[in-house]
Amino acid sequence: MKRSGMFWIFITPVLLWLVLLIFLPHLDLLLLSFRGDASWTLDNYRNFFTEPIYWLTFVRTALYSIITTLLTLILALPVALYVTKIAKPGLRGFLMVLLMLPFWVSELVRIYGWMILLRESGVLNYFLQSLGLTNQPVEMLYNDATMIMGLVYTSMLFMVIPLVSVMDSLDNSLIEAACDLGASKICIWRTIIIPHCKPGIVSGSIVVFMLVLGNYLTPNLMGGKNSLWFTEQIYNQFIASFNWNQGAAFGFLLLVLSSAIIWLGLKLTGQRLGELSS
Amino acid sequence: MEADLIVTCLNKEFGSFRAVEEVSFSVAKGEFFSILGPSGCGKTTLLRMIAGFEEPSSGDLLIGGRSMRGITPDKRPVNLVFQHLALFPMMNVAENIAFGLKRRRVAAAEIRRRTDEVLERVELPGFGDKRIHQLSGGQKQRVAIARCLVLDPSVLLLDEPLGALDLKLRQQMKVELKKLQAKVGTTFIYITHDQSEALVMSDRVAVMNRGRFEQIGSPQQLYNDPTTPFVAGFVGDSNLWTGVVVEKDGEAVKVLTDEGFVFHCRQRGGSGRSRVTLFLRPEAMIIEPIDRAGLNIFQVTVKSILFDGANSRLLTATAAGHELLVALPQNRAFDHIAPATEITLGWHPKTGIAFELLDQP
Amino acid sequence: MPLTLTLLGDFVMKKVVLFAVFLMLCSSAAMADTLQLLTWKGYAPKELVDKFEKETGIKVEATFSNNEEMIAKLRATRGAGFDLVQPSQDRISSVQKEFKIYQPIDYKKIDVGQIVPSMLEAVKKNTLVEGKSYAVPFCWGTSGLVVNGAQVKGATSWKALIDPQYKGRISYRLKRPALIGLGFALGFDPFALYADEKGYAAMLAKIEEELIKAKPLVKNYWANGDQLLESVRAGEVTVAEAWDNGAWKLHDGNKDIDFVAPVEGALGWIDTFAIPAKAKNLDAAYKWINFIMKPENSAVFTNAEKTATAAKGAGKFIDPAFQANFDRSYPQTVIDKIKWYPPVPAKLEALEGKVLDKIKAAN
Ligand SMILES: Nc1ncnc2c1ncn2[C@@H]1O[C@H](COP(=O)(O)OP(=O)(O)OP(=O)(O)O)[C@@H](O)[C@H]1O
Ligand SMILES: [Mg+2]
């Protein structure tokens, strides 16, 4: 087919956008990451592997991101099922609004909300104490569990939305048929619902994993003393240490390693990226 | 005869709406039992209560002598073939069929044997590896049935399983399903809104209307001896007259129709000089009868010939303009009939049935 | 392609082009009398911004940031996008040497009569690169300790930050002031070691060890001033590294809480005015400097932010409450002991960055 002028009118902004805003800056960063003090070098990349603090931080960040993704998935599956199959249509709209409500305020405000709730002199402690459940305030902030909870909370919507859209297309009679043939609840999840929802699970998990991996505020503010996140290290390289070369190298390592993790995850669960569109 | 399924006074309400009302019946072992009714009359709801997906509002339900109240679908000895089949698209044919067996923890070799066997029985040998979307409509149909049959249910429930098929295939599957049922001997409860399906396949048929059973009987009984005007109108075609009973002697009555004919016919129930509707099958009318003794005789004008092979009819009208359908046997005796000819019709009093008009407008 | 579609396409394109041109005109027109100011939160009080606009017709568009981000932003644009920035004086010369993001100050355009001469001289000296100076002093203060006296006794040294007595009630920002303060407390002279990279690294190693060892004592590493103030006010934190003005804000609400200048000497900073290399509106930049350094204007800032300025003769405009805080915390002996940050060599900041990462990652 001959490409018409119209085609170019519409495709040019897209191409420009890709080239100017995505490709060029990355190219610049890529070059930067191979620069040393005066010459070209691989040192910036070597540093990552030779300095345990760097790769350990990455491993930690990746592990926590995977855990968060799994937790989000486990929580989002029943929520999505409830929204699509059990809730009445009116309630359904309300639930979706409820899920989206936290995103009407900025991430920072959301996190401060959590902090007000959970801090030692916070709302929750006040209630615990006035109910006599504790006599000593408990610090609920600044630990990994709280941080993961915050991350799960932030990610929930991005998992629920794709799940809701795939579950909508799941015929109720498939679930009933499985039940009729003698399947237990767990078995129905395993053999019918989850296989059907695969495309949604894969795309939701990728989005959540990338979002969590790239998050900066939540680990930093809620995580407390030990919560060095890889993005924070990139930020520190750029901003605090003025080492843009190192920071750029870290940025590319994050891109490559996270892509590798996703690829591995797809491989292990026998998925292909192409299936996502179906 | 031993009854496999006994239903007593079953009711189902959705809010203030009664979808199933006071339904009672029993089905014998190995019987092919159909439930026939118009769309929305509550057939699926009734079937879902038997399968366990809906809790009855009241009434009881026994399968093999055991009450099914409070027993979940996965624990009932019945299986349901869904209106839209509900085959699992993420599995192939063999996995679909093996699904129920796996849930019962049958050994793998045994599963394979029984899967092959049931595929053989539904005449799909070697189809195990096919994906669901590679099957034709009729094949899907049979896989859905095989998936249930392999579990040896004491009752197999089928919810309009032919509904999605085209007419030709439906005709063919109708016969095959009947043969299959005879072969496997499982009790079938079959739902349909297509009377020909019900009449062809069933040992007995229940006609359902607005949540109630109007009549239960063999196909012949329903056709020849309907007990309610709804059954008379719904099963097969009928010509209708309204009129008044002028003489009554047991079942035999004399009716004066509103256009002035006096007909002898039968009446179901009713008393005295009431207003009635008279139902008469198209094939009950004899064209130009030779022996007219004891028949109701009247004149009509042919308006057109509705040729449909063995099912051909004449569209005729009485002097008052009342339209009637008359069966036209294709035995070459009536080749001379053309539109606008006047013909004489006769029918036997036994074939016409009058029902008292209720207070309906 | 149908003709109508082509026409539609052309029409859309024309509109887009027109709109883009319109936007450009607007923004350049707006730029002509706007001052793009990159500064710290609180350094451009609304009262002064309004007054400035009324006097000169120039609008001030302020962006709030911190030292590190200011440098990163200017470095990314090679000194464009802003007309005036306010980095600390110790962070200017090395950055200028390496990245050339500032332009020299034309001191003839500055009303030097309004500025405390000794501070002006010190800043000129510290920002000297190749014979030219790059900054004008604006305000100053110190980093020290904020202490809740009701619960904590005897926290007078930077060592309080690693003192087991205060377990679970300690907070500091995991940034250079904590490292430097502790360096002094451990008997080093970090500023003297600026010239000796090896010695500085050795000192950092020692500090790293101490801070990691004392990590279980820490409640949290604060990242944001308001967050710290809230924790101290709520009593969750009783000893923290903090700026003097923050401590005074708390003191106004609770007399037990006060600023403590550590015995090793509080760390003195001076925030300045500097002009980016590609500043567009130089005239407005100088006007703002001269405007805000007027005694009555600088006092508005001082009263609001509880921060002393380099403006001369602001005394009679200053809030007595602030004066009282200042006099209480800064007797002459304390002032004499303030360790003023000298310009920091870029190399050392990279070393510090790594140490800070290690401390944060340690368990
Ligand atoms: N869950 C429900 N809530 C409310 N009303 C329902 C529900 N399920 C069915 N009904 C109503 O009950 C009546 C009977 O429905 P049912 O599905 O049993 O009809 P059906 O005879 O199977 O019709 P069809 O031949 O069209 O499948 C309908 O009027 C339907 O609207
Ligand atoms: Mg139905």
Tab-separated table of N, CA and C in Angstrom, chain B residues 217-267:
chain	number	residue	atom	x	y	z
B	217	GLY	N	-46.369	-35.441	29.794
B	217	GLY	CA	-46.896	-36.619	29.107
B	217	GLY	C	-45.999	-37.024	27.966
B	218	SER	N	-46.400	-38.108	27.288
B	218	SER	CA	-45.621	-38.538	26.135
B	218	SER	C	-45.868	-37.525	25.015
B	219	PRO	N	-45.000	-37.498	24.018
B	219	PRO	CA	-45.204	-36.556	22.916
B	219	PRO	C	-46.583	-36.707	22.280
B	220	GLN	N	-47.034	-37.962	22.125
B	220	GLN	CA	-48.347	-38.185	21.511
B	220	GLN	C	-49.452	-37.589	22.371
B	221	GLN	N	-49.375	-37.821	23.664
B	221	GLN	CA	-50.400	-37.282	24.572
B	221	GLN	C	-50.469	-35.766	24.461
B	222	LEU	N	-49.288	-35.136	24.452
B	222	LEU	CA	-49.283	-33.679	24.399
B	222	LEU	C	-49.908	-33.187	23.109
B	223	TYR	N	-49.621	-33.917	22.043
B	223	TYR	CA	-50.076	-33.449	20.742
B	223	TYR	C	-51.566	-33.705	20.579
B	224	ASN	N	-51.984	-34.904	20.990
B	224	ASN	CA	-53.361	-35.279	20.721
B	224	ASN	C	-54.306	-34.933	21.854
B	225	ASP	N	-53.815	-34.899	23.061
B	225	ASP	CA	-54.676	-34.677	24.204
B	225	ASP	C	-54.184	-33.572	25.104
B	226	PRO	N	-53.965	-32.383	24.580
B	226	PRO	CA	-53.496	-31.311	25.459
B	226	PRO	C	-54.524	-31.059	26.547
B	227	THR	N	-54.052	-30.800	27.748
B	227	THR	CA	-55.003	-30.566	28.826
B	227	THR	C	-55.207	-29.089	29.103
B	228	THR	N	-54.397	-28.227	28.527
B	228	THR	CA	-54.621	-26.793	28.733
B	228	THR	C	-54.543	-26.093	27.393
B	229	PRO	N	-55.200	-24.957	27.257
B	229	PRO	CA	-55.126	-24.239	25.985
B	229	PRO	C	-53.701	-23.855	25.638
B	230	PHE	N	-52.867	-23.586	26.644
B	230	PHE	CA	-51.489	-23.218	26.338
B	230	PHE	C	-50.777	-24.355	25.623
B	231	VAL	N	-50.947	-25.574	26.134
B	231	VAL	CA	-50.297	-26.721	25.509
B	231	VAL	C	-50.849	-26.911	24.110
B	232	ALA	N	-52.153	-26.807	23.983
B	232	ALA	CA	-52.767	-26.991	22.673
B	232	ALA	C	-52.195	-25.991	21.673
B	233	GLY	N	-51.991	-24.774	22.121
B	233	GLY	CA	-51.478	-23.746	21.219
B	233	GLY	C	-49.989	-23.856	21.003
B	234	PHE	N	-49.256	-24.267	22.015
B	234	PHE	CA	-47.783	-24.234	21.929
B	234	PHE	C	-47.223	-25.456	21.202
B	235	VAL	N	-47.850	-26.625	21.421
B	235	VAL	CA	-47.341	-27.838	20.781
B	235	VAL	C	-48.078	-28.033	19.462
B	236	GLY	N	-47.391	-27.934	18.371
B	236	GLY	CA	-47.995	-28.095	17.057
B	236	GLY	C	-48.813	-26.870	16.664
B	237	ASP	N	-49.303	-26.862	15.387
B	237	ASP	CA	-50.105	-25.744	14.915
B	237	ASP	C	-51.575	-26.035	15.137
B	238	SER	N	-52.371	-24.986	15.321
B	238	SER	CA	-53.810	-25.165	15.512
B	238	SER	C	-54.574	-24.052	14.818
B	239	ASN	N	-55.816	-24.399	14.424
B	239	ASN	CA	-56.761	-23.362	14.003
B	239	ASN	C	-57.672	-23.078	15.180
B	240	LEU	N	-58.089	-21.832	15.312
B	240	LEU	CA	-58.853	-21.441	16.494
B	240	LEU	C	-60.203	-20.841	16.115
B	241	TRP	N	-61.195	-21.233	16.881
B	241	TRP	CA	-62.485	-20.538	16.829
B	241	TRP	C	-62.880	-20.157	18.240
B	242	THR	N	-63.582	-19.083	18.397
B	242	THR	CA	-64.214	-18.847	19.683
B	242	THR	C	-65.717	-19.026	19.507
B	243	GLY	N	-66.371	-19.458	20.580
B	243	GLY	CA	-67.800	-19.707	20.473
B	243	GLY	C	-68.412	-20.028	21.818
B	244	VAL	N	-69.654	-20.515	21.804
B	244	VAL	CA	-70.372	-20.822	23.038
B	244	VAL	C	-70.840	-22.274	22.992
B	245	VAL	N	-70.727	-22.943	24.148
B	245	VAL	CA	-71.232	-24.317	24.241
B	245	VAL	C	-72.764	-24.256	24.288
B	246	VAL	N	-73.399	-24.958	23.381
B	246	VAL	CA	-74.864	-24.918	23.404
B	246	VAL	C	-75.453	-26.228	23.917
B	247	GLU	N	-74.669	-27.300	23.797
B	247	GLU	CA	-75.139	-28.575	24.333
B	247	GLU	C	-73.950	-29.283	24.924
B	248	LYS	N	-74.175	-30.017	26.040
B	248	LYS	CA	-73.046	-30.697	26.648
B	248	LYS	C	-73.501	-32.063	27.118
B	249	ASP	N	-72.710	-33.092	26.772
B	249	ASP	CA	-73.026	-34.447	27.223
B	249	ASP	C	-71.708	-35.110	27.571
B	250	GLY	N	-71.321	-34.966	28.834
B	250	GLY	CA	-70.002	-35.477	29.231
B	250	GLY	C	-68.925	-34.687	28.505
B	251	GLU	N	-68.005	-35.394	27.820
B	251	GLU	CA	-66.953	-34.710	27.062
B	251	GLU	C	-67.485	-34.122	25.761
B	252	ALA	N	-68.498	-34.771	25.215
B	252	ALA	CA	-68.990	-34.339	23.908
B	252	ALA	C	-69.824	-33.070	24.041
B	253	VAL	N	-69.495	-32.064	23.214
B	253	VAL	CA	-70.226	-30.799	23.286
B	253	VAL	C	-70.575	-30.325	21.890
B	254	LYS	N	-71.555	-29.428	21.856
B	254	LYS	CA	-71.908	-28.777	20.598
B	254	LYS	C	-71.569	-27.293	20.783
B	255	VAL	N	-70.784	-26.750	19.866
B	255	VAL	CA	-70.326	-25.360	20.016
B	255	VAL	C	-70.868	-24.519	18.868
B	256	LEU	N	-71.415	-23.351	19.229
B	256	LEU	CA	-71.823	-22.381	18.204
B	256	LEU	C	-70.729	-21.326	18.102
B	257	THR	N	-70.019	-21.328	16.957
B	257	THR	CA	-68.910	-20.366	16.856
B	257	THR	C	-69.469	-18.985	16.570
B	258	ASP	N	-68.598	-17.998	16.820
B	258	ASP	CA	-69.059	-16.614	16.674
B	258	ASP	C	-69.443	-16.287	15.241
B	259	GLU	N	-68.885	-17.046	14.243
B	259	GLU	CA	-69.266	-16.740	12.863
B	259	GLU	C	-70.442	-17.604	12.399
B	260	GLY	N	-71.005	-18.417	13.293
B	260	GLY	CA	-72.256	-19.074	12.980
B	260	GLY	C	-72.204	-20.562	12.675
B	261	PHE	N	-71.013	-21.171	12.705
B	261	PHE	CA	-70.963	-22.619	12.509
B	261	PHE	C	-71.415	-23.331	13.769
B	262	VAL	N	-71.976	-24.514	13.586
B	262	VAL	CA	-72.248	-25.383	14.737
B	262	VAL	C	-71.372	-26.610	14.578
B	263	PHE	N	-70.486	-26.807	15.556
B	263	PHE	CA	-69.528	-27.924	15.483
B	263	PHE	C	-69.708	-28.843	16.665
B	264	HIS	N	-69.530	-30.144	16.388
B	264	HIS	CA	-69.448	-31.118	17.478
B	264	HIS	C	-67.987	-31.321	17.797
B	265	CYS	N	-67.675	-31.335	19.098
B	265	CYS	CA	-66.276	-31.584	19.454
B	265	CYS	C	-66.181	-32.038	20.908
B	266	ARG	N	-64.937	-32.146	21.409
B	266	ARG	CA	-64.741	-32.549	22.798
B	266	ARG	C	-64.467	-31.321	23.637
B	267	GLN	N	-64.794	-31.436	24.914
B	267	GLN	CA	-64.371	-30.352	25.807
B	267	GLN	C	-63.647	-30.934	26.996
